Short mmCIF file of C-alpha atoms and ligand atoms in Angstrom, two decimals:
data_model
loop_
_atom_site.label_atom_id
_atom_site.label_comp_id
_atom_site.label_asym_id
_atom_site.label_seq_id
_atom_site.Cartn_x
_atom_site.Cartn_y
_atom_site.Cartn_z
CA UNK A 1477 108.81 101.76 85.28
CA UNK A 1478 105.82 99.59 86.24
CA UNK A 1479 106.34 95.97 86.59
CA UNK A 1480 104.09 95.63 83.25
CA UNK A 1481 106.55 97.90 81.12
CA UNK A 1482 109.97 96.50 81.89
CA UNK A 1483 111.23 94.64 79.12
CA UNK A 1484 111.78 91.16 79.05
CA UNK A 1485 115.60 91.61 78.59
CA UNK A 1486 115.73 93.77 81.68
CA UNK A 1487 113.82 91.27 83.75
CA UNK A 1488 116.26 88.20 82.32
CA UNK A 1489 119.20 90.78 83.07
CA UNK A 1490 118.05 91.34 86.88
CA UNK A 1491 117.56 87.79 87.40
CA UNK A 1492 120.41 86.61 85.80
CA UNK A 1493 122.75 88.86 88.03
CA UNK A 1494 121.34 88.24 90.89
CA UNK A 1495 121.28 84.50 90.60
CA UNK A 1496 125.05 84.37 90.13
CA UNK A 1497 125.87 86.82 92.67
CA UNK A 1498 123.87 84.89 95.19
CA UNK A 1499 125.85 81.69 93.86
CA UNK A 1500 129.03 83.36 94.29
CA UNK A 1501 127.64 84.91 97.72
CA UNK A 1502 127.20 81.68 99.30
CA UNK A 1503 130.38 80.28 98.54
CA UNK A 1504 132.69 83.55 99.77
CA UNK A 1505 130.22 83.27 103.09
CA UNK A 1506 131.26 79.55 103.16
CA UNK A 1507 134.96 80.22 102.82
CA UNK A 1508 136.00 83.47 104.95
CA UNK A 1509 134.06 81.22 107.90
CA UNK A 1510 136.27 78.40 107.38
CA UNK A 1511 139.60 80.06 107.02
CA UNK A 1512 141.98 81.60 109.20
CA UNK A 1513 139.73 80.61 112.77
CA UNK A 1514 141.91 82.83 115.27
CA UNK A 1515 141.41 85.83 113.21
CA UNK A 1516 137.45 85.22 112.53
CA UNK A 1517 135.49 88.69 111.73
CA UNK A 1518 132.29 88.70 113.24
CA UNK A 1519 129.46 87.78 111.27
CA UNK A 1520 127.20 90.25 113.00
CA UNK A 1521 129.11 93.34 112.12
CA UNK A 1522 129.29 91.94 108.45
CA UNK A 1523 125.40 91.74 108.00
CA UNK A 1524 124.63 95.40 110.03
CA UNK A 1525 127.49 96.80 107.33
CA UNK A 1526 125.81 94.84 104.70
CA UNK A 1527 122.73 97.32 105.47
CA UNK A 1528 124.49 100.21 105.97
CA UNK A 1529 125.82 99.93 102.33
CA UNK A 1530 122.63 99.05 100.87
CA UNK A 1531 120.95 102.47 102.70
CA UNK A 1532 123.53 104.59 100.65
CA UNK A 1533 122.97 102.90 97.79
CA UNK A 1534 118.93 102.94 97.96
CA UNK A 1535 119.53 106.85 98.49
CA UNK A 1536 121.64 107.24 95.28
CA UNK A 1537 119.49 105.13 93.71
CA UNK A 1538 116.47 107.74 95.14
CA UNK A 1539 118.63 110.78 94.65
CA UNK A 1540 118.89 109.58 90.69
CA UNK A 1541 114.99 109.20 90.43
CA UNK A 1542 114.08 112.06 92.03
CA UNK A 1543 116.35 114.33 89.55
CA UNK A 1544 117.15 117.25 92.01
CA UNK A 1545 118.46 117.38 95.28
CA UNK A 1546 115.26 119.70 96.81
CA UNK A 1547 112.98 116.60 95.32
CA UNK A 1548 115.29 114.27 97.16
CA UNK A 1549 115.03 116.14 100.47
CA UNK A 1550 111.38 116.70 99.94
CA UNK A 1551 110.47 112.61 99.19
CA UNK A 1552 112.56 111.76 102.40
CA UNK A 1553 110.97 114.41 104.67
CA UNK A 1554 107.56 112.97 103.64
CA UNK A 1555 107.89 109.20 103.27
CA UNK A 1556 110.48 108.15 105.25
CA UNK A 1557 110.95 110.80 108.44
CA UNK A 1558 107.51 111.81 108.52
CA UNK A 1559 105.93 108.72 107.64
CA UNK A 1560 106.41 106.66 110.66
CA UNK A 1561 103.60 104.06 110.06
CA UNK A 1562 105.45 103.34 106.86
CA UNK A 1563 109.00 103.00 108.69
CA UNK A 1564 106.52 100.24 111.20
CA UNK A 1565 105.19 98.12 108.37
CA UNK A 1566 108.80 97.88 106.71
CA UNK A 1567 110.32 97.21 110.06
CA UNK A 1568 108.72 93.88 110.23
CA UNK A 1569 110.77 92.06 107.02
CA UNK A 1570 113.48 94.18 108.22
CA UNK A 1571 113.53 92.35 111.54
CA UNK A 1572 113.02 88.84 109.66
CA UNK A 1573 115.99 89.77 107.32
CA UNK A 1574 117.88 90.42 110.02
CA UNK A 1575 117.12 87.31 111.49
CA UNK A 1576 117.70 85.10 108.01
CA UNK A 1577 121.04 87.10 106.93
CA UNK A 1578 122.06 85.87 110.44
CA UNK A 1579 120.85 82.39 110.19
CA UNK A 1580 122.67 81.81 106.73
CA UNK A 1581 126.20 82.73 108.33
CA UNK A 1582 125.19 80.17 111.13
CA UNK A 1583 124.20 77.26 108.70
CA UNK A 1584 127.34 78.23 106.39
CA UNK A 1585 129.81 78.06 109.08
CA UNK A 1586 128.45 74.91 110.11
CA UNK A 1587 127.67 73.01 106.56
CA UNK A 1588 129.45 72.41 103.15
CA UNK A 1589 127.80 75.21 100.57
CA UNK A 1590 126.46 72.62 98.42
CA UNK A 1591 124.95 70.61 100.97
CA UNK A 1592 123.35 74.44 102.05
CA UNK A 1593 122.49 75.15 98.43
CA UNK A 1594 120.23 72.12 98.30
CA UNK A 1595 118.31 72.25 101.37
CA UNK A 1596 117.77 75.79 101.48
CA UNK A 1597 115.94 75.22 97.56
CA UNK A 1598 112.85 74.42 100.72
CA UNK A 1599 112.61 77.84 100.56
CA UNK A 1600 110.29 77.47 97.05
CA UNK A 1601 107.21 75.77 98.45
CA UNK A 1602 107.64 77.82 101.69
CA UNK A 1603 107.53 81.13 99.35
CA UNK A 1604 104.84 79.55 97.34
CA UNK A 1605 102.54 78.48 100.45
CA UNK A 1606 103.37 82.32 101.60
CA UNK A 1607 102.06 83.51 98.34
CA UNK A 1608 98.46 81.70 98.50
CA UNK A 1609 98.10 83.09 102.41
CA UNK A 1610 99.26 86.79 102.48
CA UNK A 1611 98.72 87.47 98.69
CA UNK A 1612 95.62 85.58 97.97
CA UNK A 1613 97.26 84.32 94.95
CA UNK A 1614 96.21 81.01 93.38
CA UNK A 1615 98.23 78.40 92.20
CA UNK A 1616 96.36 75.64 90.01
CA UNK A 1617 97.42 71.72 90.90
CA UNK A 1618 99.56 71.96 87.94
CA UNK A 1619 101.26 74.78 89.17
CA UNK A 1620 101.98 72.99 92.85
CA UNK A 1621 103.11 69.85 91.22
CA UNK A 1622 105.57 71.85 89.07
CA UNK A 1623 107.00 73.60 92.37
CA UNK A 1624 107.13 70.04 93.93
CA UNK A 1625 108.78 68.81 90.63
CA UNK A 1626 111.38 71.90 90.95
CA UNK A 1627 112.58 71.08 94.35
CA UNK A 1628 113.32 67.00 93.84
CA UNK A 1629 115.06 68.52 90.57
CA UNK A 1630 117.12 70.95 91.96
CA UNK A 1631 118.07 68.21 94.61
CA UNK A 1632 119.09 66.01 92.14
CA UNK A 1633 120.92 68.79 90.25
CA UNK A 1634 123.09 69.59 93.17
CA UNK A 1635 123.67 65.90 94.33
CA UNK A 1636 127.32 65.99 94.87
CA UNK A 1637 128.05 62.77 97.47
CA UNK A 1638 131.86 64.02 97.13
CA UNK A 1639 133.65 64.56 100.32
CA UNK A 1640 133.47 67.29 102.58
CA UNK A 1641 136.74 69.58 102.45
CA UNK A 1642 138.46 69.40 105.70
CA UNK A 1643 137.64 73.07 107.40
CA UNK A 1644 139.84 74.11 110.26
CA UNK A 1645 136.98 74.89 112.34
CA UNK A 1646 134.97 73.11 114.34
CA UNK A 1647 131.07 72.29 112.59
CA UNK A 1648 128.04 71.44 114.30
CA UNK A 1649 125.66 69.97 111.47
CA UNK A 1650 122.03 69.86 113.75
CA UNK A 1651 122.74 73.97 114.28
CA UNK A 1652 123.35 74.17 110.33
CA UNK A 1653 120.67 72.47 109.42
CA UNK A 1654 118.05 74.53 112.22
CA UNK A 1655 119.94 77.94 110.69
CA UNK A 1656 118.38 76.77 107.25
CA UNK A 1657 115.33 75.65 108.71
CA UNK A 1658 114.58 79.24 110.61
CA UNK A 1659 115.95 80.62 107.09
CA UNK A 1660 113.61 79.03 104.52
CA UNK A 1661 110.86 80.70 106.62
CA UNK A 1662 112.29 83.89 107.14
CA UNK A 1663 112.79 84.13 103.36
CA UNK A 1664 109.48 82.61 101.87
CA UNK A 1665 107.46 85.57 104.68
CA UNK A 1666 109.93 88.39 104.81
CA UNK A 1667 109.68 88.63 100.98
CA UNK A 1668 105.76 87.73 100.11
CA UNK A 1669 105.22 90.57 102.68
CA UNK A 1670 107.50 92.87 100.79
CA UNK A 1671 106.41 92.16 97.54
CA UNK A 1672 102.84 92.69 99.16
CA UNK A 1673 103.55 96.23 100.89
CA UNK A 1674 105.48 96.88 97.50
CA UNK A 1675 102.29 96.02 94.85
CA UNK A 1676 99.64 97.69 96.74
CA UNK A 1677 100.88 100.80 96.71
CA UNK A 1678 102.72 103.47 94.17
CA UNK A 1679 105.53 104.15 96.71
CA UNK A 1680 108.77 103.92 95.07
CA UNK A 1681 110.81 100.56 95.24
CA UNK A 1682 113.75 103.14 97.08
CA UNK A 1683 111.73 104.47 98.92
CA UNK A 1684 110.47 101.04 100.76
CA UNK A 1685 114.18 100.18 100.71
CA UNK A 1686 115.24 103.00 102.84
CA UNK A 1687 112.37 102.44 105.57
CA UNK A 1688 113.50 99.05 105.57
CA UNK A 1689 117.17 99.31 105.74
CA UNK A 1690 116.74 101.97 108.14
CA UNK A 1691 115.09 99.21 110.48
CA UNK A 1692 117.22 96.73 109.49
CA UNK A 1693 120.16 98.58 111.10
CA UNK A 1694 118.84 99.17 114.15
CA UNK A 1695 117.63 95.29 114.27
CA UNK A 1696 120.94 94.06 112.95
CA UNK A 1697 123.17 96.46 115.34
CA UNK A 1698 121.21 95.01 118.43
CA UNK A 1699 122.49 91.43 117.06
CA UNK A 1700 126.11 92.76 116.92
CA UNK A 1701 125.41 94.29 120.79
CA UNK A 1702 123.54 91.04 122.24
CA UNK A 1703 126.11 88.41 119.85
CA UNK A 1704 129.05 90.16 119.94
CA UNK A 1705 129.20 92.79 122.07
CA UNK A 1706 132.42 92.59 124.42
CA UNK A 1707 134.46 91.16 121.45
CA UNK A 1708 133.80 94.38 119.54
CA UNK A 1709 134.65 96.04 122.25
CA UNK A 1710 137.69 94.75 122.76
CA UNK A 1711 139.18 93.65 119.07
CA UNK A 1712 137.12 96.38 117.46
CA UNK A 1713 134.02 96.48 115.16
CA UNK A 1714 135.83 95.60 111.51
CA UNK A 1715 138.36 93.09 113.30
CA UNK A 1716 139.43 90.06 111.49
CA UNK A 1717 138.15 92.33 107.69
CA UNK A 1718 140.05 90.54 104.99
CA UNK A 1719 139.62 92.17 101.29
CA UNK A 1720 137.41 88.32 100.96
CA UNK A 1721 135.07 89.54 103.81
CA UNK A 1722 135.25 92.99 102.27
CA UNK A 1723 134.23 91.68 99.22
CA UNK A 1724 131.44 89.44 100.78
CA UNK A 1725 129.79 92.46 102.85
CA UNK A 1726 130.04 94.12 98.61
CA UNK A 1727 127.82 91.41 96.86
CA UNK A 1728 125.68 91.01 99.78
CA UNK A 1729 124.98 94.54 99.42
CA UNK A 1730 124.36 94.25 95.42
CA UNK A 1731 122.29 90.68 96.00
CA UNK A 1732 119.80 92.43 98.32
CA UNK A 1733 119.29 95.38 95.96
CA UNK A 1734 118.96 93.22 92.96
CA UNK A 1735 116.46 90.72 94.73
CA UNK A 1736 114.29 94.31 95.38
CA UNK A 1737 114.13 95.06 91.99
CA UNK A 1738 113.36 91.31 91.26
CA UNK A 1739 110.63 90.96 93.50
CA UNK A 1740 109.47 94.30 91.86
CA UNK A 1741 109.65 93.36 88.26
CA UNK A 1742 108.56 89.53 88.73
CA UNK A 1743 107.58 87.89 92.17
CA UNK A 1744 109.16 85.88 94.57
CA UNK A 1745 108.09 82.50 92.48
CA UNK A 1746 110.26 83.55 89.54
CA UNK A 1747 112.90 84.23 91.74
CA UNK A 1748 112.65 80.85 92.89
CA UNK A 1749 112.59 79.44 89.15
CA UNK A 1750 115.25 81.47 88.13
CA UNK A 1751 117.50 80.47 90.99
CA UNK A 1752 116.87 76.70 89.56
CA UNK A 1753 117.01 77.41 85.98
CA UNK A 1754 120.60 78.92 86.73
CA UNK A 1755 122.01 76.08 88.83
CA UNK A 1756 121.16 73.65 85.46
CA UNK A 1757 122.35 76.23 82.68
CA UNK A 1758 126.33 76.64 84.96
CA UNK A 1759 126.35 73.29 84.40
CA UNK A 1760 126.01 72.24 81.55
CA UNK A 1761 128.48 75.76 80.83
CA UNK A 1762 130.83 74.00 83.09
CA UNK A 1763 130.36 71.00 80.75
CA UNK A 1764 131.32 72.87 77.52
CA UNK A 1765 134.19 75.47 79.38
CA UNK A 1766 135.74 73.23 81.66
CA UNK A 1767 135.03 69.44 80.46
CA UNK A 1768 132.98 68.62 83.57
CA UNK A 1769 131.32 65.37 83.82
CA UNK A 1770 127.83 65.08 83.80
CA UNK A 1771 126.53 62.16 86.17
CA UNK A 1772 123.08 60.55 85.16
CA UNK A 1773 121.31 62.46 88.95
CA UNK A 1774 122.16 65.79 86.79
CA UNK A 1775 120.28 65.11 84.10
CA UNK A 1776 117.47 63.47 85.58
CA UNK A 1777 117.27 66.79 87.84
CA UNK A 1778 118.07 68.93 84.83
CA UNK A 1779 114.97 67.55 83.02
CA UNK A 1780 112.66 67.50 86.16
CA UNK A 1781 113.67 71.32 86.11
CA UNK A 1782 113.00 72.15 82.73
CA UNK A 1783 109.35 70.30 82.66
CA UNK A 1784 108.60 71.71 86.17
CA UNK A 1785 109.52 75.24 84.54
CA UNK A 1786 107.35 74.41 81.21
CA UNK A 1787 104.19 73.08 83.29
CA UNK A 1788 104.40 76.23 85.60
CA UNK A 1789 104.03 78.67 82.62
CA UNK A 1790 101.17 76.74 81.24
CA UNK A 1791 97.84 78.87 80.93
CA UNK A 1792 96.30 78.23 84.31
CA UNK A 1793 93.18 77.40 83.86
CA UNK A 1794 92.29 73.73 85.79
CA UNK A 1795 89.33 71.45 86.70
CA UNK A 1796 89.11 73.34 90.17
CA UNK A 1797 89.15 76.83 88.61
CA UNK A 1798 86.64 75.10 85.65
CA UNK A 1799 84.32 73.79 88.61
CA UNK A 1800 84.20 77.03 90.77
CA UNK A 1801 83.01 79.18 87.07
CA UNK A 1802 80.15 76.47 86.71
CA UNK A 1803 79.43 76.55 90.50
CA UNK A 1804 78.48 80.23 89.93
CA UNK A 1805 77.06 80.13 86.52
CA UNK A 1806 74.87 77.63 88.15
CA UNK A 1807 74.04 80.14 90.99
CA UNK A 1808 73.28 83.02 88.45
CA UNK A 1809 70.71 80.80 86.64
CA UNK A 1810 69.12 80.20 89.84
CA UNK A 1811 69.04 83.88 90.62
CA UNK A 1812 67.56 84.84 87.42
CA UNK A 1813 65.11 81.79 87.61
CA UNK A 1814 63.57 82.93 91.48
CA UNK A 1815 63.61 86.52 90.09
CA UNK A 1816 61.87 85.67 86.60
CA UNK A 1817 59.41 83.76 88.96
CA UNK A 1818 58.64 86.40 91.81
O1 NCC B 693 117.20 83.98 100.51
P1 NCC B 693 116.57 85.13 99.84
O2 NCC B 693 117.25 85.43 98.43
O3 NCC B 693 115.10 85.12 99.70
O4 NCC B 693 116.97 86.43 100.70
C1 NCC B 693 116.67 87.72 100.28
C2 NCC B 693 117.87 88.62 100.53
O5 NCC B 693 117.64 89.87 99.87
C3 NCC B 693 117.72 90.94 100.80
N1 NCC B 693 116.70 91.93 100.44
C4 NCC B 693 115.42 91.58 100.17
C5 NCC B 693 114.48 92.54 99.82
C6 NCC B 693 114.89 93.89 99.76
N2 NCC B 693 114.04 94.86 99.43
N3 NCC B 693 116.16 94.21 100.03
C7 NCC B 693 117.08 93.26 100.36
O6 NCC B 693 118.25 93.59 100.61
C8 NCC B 693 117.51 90.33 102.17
O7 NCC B 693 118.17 91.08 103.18
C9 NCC B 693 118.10 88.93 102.01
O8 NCC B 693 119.48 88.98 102.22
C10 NCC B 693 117.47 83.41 97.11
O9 NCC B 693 116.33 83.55 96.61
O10 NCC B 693 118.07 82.32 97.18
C11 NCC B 693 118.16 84.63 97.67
O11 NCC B 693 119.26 84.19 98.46
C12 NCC B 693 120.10 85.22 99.00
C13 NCC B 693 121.26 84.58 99.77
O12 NCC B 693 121.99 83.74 98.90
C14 NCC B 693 120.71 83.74 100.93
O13 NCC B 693 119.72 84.43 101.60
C15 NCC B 693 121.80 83.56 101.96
O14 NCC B 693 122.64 82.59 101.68
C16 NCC B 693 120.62 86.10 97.89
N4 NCC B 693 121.38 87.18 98.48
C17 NCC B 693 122.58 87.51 98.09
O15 NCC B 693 123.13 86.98 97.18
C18 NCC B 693 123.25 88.58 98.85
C19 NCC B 693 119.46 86.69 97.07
O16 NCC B 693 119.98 87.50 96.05
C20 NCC B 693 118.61 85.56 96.52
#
C-alpha cells in the first residue's frame, strides 16, 4: 500500500492509536519511575527490550507480507544480512532513538508528565525546521505561522498550574528539562531522516524497521553496559519488572511501530498535528464523560489549535511562491527575447 492509496480512515485509525498510546505511554513512564524507589527497574534494560520486541514484531509483520516462509528468508538474506550499507544508513536514527528513548525516561523521572507533555510539543517546529533542511520541503509563511500558532495552543491546552504530586524520589528539574531539550532534537532529525530513507526508496516499511531495530539493540545494549552495567550484574537484567513496567516496555513497543507506519502513510508534520488535535478532542471528552471543567487557557488554546490546523491545510500557494513563478516567467521572456534577437 503506497502512501497515496491508504484510505483516509486507515490514516485517522493509525494516528488516532498512536496518539493515545503515546498519551498513555508517558504517563505509565512517569509513574513506574516514581513508585516503589528501592525496587527501581532500570530504564536502560526497559528501552533495549523495548527494541527487542519491536524486531519480532517487524519480522511477523515481514513474514505476513512476504506470504511464504522461503520469501521471508530470501528478503532478509538480501536486504538486511547482505545489505550492509542499508543496516549503516538505518543505524544512524537508530543511534538517535536510542539516545531520545533514553532522554525521555531521564526528563520523566525528573518532571511532572504534564509539565513534560508541554515542553516536549518544541518538538513541532524542530520537526518542521528538519523537514525544510533534509527534505527540501517548503512550508509557505502561512504554514510556519500555523506551526507557531500550534505550539502557544497546545501550551495553553495543557496549562495545568495544579500542584505537583509528591513523588518519593528525589527530582532534579535542570536535568529534566536538558533530557527534553536533547529529546526534541533527537525526535524532529531521527524521524525526517527516516521518513527520508523511507520515501526515496521502494524498500518495505519492515524491512527499514528491522535494519533499524537491529542497530538500535546493539546501541541501546551498550547504554544498559556503560549506565547500568554492575547493577545488572548483580540484581539481574529484568530486576525491579512490575506487570506496570511490563506493560510500559508493551506500548512502547506498539507506539514505535505505529509512529513507522505514520510517518509512512502521512509525515512527521501530521504526526505533530495529530498529537495536538488529540490533546483538545480528550478534553473536551473528559468534559462530556467525566464533568471536567473547562478553564478559559483551554479554550483559548483549543481555538488557537483548531485555526492553526485550518490555516495549515490551506492550498499553499503564497506571495513568496507567487514572486519566485514571476521571477522566472520574467527570465523565460528574456530568454526568448535574446534568442528571437540573435
Ligand atoms: O517523540 P517521537 O514520537 O517523535 O518518538 C518516536 C518514537 O517512535 C519510535 N520509532 C520511530 C520510527 C520507527 N520506524 N520505529 C520506531 O519505533 C522511536 O524509537 C521513538 O520511540 C510523538 O510524536 O510525540 C511521539 O512520542 C513518543 C513518546 O511519547 C516520546 O518519544 C517519549 O515520551 C511516542 N512513543 C510511544 O508512545 C511509545 C510516539 O508514538 C509519538
Amino acid at each position: 500500500m503506497s502512501s497515496e492509496s491508504a484510505s483516509l480512515p486507515f490514516k485517522l485509525y493509525c494516528l488516532t492509536v498512536m496518539t493515545l498510546v503515546a498519551a498513555t505511554y508517558n504517563v505509565l513512564v512517569r509513574y513506574t519511575r516514581t513508585t516503589s524507589p528501592e525496587k527501581m527497574y532500570f530504564s536502560t534494560t526497559a528501552v533495549c527490550i523495548t527494541e527487542v520486541i519491536k524486531l519480532v514484531l517487524s519480522l511477523g509483520m515481514l513474514a505476513r507480507e512476504s506470504g511464504s516462509s522461503s520469501k521471508l528468508l530470501a528478503d532478509l538474506k538480501e536486504q538486511v544480512l547482505c545489505n550492509p550499507g542499508g543496516l549503516l544508513k538505518l543505524s544512524v536514527p537508530s543511534v538517535v532513538y536510542a539516545l531520545q528513548n533514553n532522554m525521555a525516561f531521564v526528563a520523566l523521572s525528573n518532571l511532572d508528565a504534564a509539565v513534560y507533555q508541554v515542553t516536549y510539543q518544541l518538538k513541532i517546529p524542530c520537526t518542521a525546521l528538519c523537514m525544510v533542511v533534509m527534505l527540501h520541503r517548503t512550508l509557505s509563511k502561512k504554514q510556519w505561522f500555523s506551526i507557531c500558532t500550534l505550539c502557544v495552543g497546545v501550551i495553553f491546552v495543557q496549562w495545568e498550574p495544579v500542584e505537583a504530586t509528591k513523588v518519593q524520589i528525589e527530582q532534579n528539574t535542570f536535568l529534566g528539562f536538558m533530557a527534553i531539550v536533547v529529546a526534541v532534537l533527537c525526535s524532529g532529525f531521527a524521524g525526517v531522516y527516516f521518513e527520508k530513507v523511507l520515501k526515496t526508496s521502494d524498500t518495505s516499511l519492515w524491512v527499514r524497521n528491522i535494519q533499524m531495530y537491529l542497530s538500535g539493540i546493539a546501541c541501546t545494549l551498550m547504554a544498559v553496559l556503560l549506565k547500568d552495567g554492575e547493577k545488572v550484574v548483580k540484581h539481574g537484567f529484568f530486576f525491579g519488572y512490575t506487570p506496570w513496567v511490563c506493560f510500559v516496555i508493551f506500548l512502547g513497543s506498539v507506539g514505535g511501530l505505529y509512529t513507522s507506519i505514520v510517518v509512512k502513510y502521512t509525515d512527521n508534520i501530521m504526526k505533530g498535528f495529530s498529537a495536538a488535535a488529540a490533546i483538545v478532542i480528550s478534553t473536551v471528552a473528559s468534559v462530556i464523560l467525566f464533568g471536567l471543567h473547562l478553564t478559559l487557557t483551554f479554550l483559548w488554546g483549543a481555538v488557537l489549535v483548531c485555526v492553526s490546523i485550518y490555516l495549515y491545510g490551506l492550498p499553499k500557494r503564497d506571495t513568496s511562491t507567487v514572486s519566485k513563478e514571476c521571477t522566472d516567467l520574467e527570465s523565460k521572456q528574456k530568454l526568448i527575447t535574446v534568442h528571437e534577437s540573435s
